[in-house]
């Protein structure tokens, strides 16, 4: 950590990707302990895309 203060959520998000993980792997995506598994990615993808689909179906049904 370089002591830089993040002024926005986007800066904080990027800072998290630039910092090494707690297992001292420079890129957390390469760390077998920290990276997301395929199953976790699939679950997140379903969660992130399911709600807008439900909303758009409700709007079409009401029209």
Coordinates of N, CA and C in Angstrom, one line a residue:
X1 N 0.8 -1.2 0.0 CA 0.0 0.0 0.0 C 0.9 1.2 0.0
X2 N 0.5 2.2 -0.9 CA 1.4 3.3 -1.0 C 0.9 4.5 -0.2
X3 N -0.1 4.4 0.6 CA -0.6 5.5 1.4 C -1.5 6.5 0.7
X4 N -1.8 6.2 -0.5 CA -2.6 7.1 -1.3 C -4.1 7.1 -0.8
X5 N -4.7 8.2 -0.8 CA -6.1 8.3 -0.3 C -7.0 8.3 -1.6
X6 N -7.9 7.3 -1.5 CA -8.9 7.2 -2.6 C -10.0 8.2 -2.5
X7 N -10.3 9.0 -3.5 CA -11.3 10.0 -3.4 C -12.7 9.6 -4.0
X8 N -12.7 8.4 -4.6 CA -14.0 7.9 -5.2 C -14.0 6.4 -5.1
X9 N -15.2 5.9 -5.2 CA -15.4 4.4 -5.2 C -14.6 3.7 -6.3
X10 N -14.5 4.4 -7.5 CA -13.7 3.8 -8.6 C -12.3 3.7 -8.3
X11 N -11.7 4.8 -7.7 CA -10.3 4.8 -7.3 C -10.1 3.7 -6.2
X12 N -11.0 3.5 -5.3 CA -10.8 2.5 -4.3 C -10.8 1.1 -4.9
X13 N -11.7 0.9 -5.9 CA -11.8 -0.4 -6.6 C -10.5 -0.7 -7.3
X14 N -10.0 0.3 -8.0 CA -8.7 0.1 -8.7 C -7.6 -0.2 -7.8
X15 N -7.6 0.5 -6.7 CA -6.5 0.4 -5.7 C -6.5 -1.1 -5.2
X16 N -7.6 -1.7 -5.0 CA -7.7 -3.0 -4.6 C -7.1 -4.0 -5.6
X17 N -7.2 -3.7 -6.8 CA -6.7 -4.6 -7.9 C -5.2 -4.4 -8.0
X18 N -4.7 -3.2 -7.7 CA -3.3 -2.9 -7.8 C -2.4 -3.4 -6.7
X19 N -3.0 -3.7 -5.5 CA -2.3 -4.1 -4.3 C -2.1 -5.6 -4.3
X20 N -1.0 -6.1 -3.8 CA -0.9 -7.5 -3.7 C -1.9 -8.1 -2.6
X21 N -2.2 -9.3 -2.7 CA -3.1 -9.9 -1.8 C -2.4 -10.2 -0.5
X22 N -3.2 -10.7 0.5 CA -2.6 -11.0 1.8 C -1.6 -12.2 1.8
X23 N -1.6 -12.9 0.7 CA -0.7 -14.0 0.6 C 0.6 -13.6 -0.2
X24 N 0.7 -12.3 -0.4 CA 1.8 -11.7 -1.1 C 2.0 -12.1 -2.5
X25 N 0.9 -12.4 -3.2 CA 1.0 -12.7 -4.6 C 0.7 -11.3 -5.3
X26 N 1.6 -10.9 -6.2 CA 1.4 -9.5 -6.7 C 0.1 -9.3 -7.4
X27 N -0.4 -10.3 -8.1 CA -1.7 -10.2 -8.8 C -2.7 -11.1 -8.1
X28 N -3.7 -10.6 -7.4 CA -4.6 -11.4 -6.6 C -5.4 -12.4 -7.5
X29 N -5.5 -12.1 -8.8 CA -6.1 -13.0 -9.8 C -5.3 -14.3 -10.0
X30 N -4.0 -14.2 -9.7 CA -3.1 -15.4 -9.8 C -3.1 -16.2 -8.5
X31 N -3.6 -15.7 -7.4 CA -3.6 -16.4 -6.1 C -4.7 -17.4 -6.0
X32 N -4.3 -18.7 -5.8 CA -5.3 -19.7 -5.7 C -6.3 -19.5 -4.5
X33 N -5.9 -18.8 -3.5 CA -6.7 -18.6 -2.3 C -7.7 -17.4 -2.5
X34 N -7.2 -16.4 -3.3 CA -8.0 -15.1 -3.4 C -8.9 -15.0 -4.6
X35 N -8.5 -15.7 -5.7 CA -9.3 -15.5 -6.9 C -10.6 -16.2 -6.8
X36 N -11.6 -15.7 -7.6 CA -12.9 -16.3 -7.6 C -12.9 -17.6 -8.4
X37 N -13.6 -18.6 -7.9 CA -13.7 -19.8 -8.6 C -14.7 -19.7 -9.7
X38 N -14.7 -20.6 -10.6 CA -15.7 -20.6 -11.7 C -17.1 -20.6 -11.2
X39 N -17.4 -21.4 -10.2 CA -18.7 -21.4 -9.6 C -19.1 -20.1 -9.0
X40 N -18.2 -19.4 -8.3 CA -18.5 -18.1 -7.7 C -18.8 -17.1 -8.9
X41 N -18.1 -17.1 -9.9 CA -18.3 -16.2 -11.0 C -19.6 -16.5 -11.7
X42 N -20.0 -17.7 -11.8 CA -21.3 -18.1 -12.4 C -22.4 -17.5 -11.5
X43 N -22.3 -17.7 -10.2 CA -23.3 -17.2 -9.3 C -23.5 -15.7 -9.3
X44 N -22.3 -15.0 -9.4 CA -22.4 -13.6 -9.4 C -23.0 -13.1 -10.7
X45 N -22.7 -13.8 -11.8 CA -23.2 -13.4 -13.1 C -24.8 -13.5 -13.1
X46 N -25.3 -14.6 -12.5 CA -26.7 -14.8 -12.4 C -27.3 -13.7 -11.6
X47 N -26.7 -13.4 -10.4 CA -27.2 -12.4 -9.6 C -27.3 -11.0 -10.2
X48 N -26.2 -10.7 -11.0 CA -26.1 -9.4 -11.6 C -27.0 -9.2 -12.8
X49 N -27.3 -10.3 -13.5 CA -28.1 -10.1 -14.7 C -29.6 -10.5 -14.5
X50 N -30.0 -11.1 -13.4 CA -31.3 -11.6 -13.3 C -32.3 -10.5 -12.9
X51 N -31.9 -9.5 -12.1 CA -32.9 -8.5 -11.7 C -33.3 -7.6 -12.8
X52 N -32.4 -7.1 -13.6 CA -32.8 -6.2 -14.8 C -33.8 -7.0 -15.7
X53 N -33.5 -8.3 -15.9 CA -34.4 -9.1 -16.8 C -35.8 -9.2 -16.2
X54 N -35.9 -9.4 -14.9 CA -37.2 -9.4 -14.2 C -37.9 -8.1 -14.4
X55 N -37.2 -7.0 -14.2 CA -37.8 -5.7 -14.3 C -38.3 -5.4 -15.7
X56 N -37.5 -5.8 -16.7 CA -37.9 -5.5 -18.1 C -39.1 -6.4 -18.5
X57 N -39.2 -7.6 -18.0 CA -40.4 -8.5 -18.2 C -41.6 -7.9 -17.6
X58 N -41.5 -7.3 -16.4 CA -42.6 -6.7 -15.7 C -43.1 -5.5 -16.5
X59 N -42.2 -4.7 -17.1 CA -42.6 -3.5 -17.8 C -43.3 -4.0 -19.1
X60 N -42.8 -5.0 -19.8 CA -43.5 -5.5 -21.0 C -44.9 -6.1 -20.7
X61 N -45.0 -6.8 -19.6 CA -46.3 -7.3 -19.2 C -47.3 -6.2 -18.9
X62 N -46.9 -5.2 -18.3 CA -47.8 -4.1 -18.0 C -48.2 -3.3 -19.2
X63 N -47.4 -3.3 -20.3 CA -47.7 -2.5 -21.4 C -48.8 -3.0 -22.3

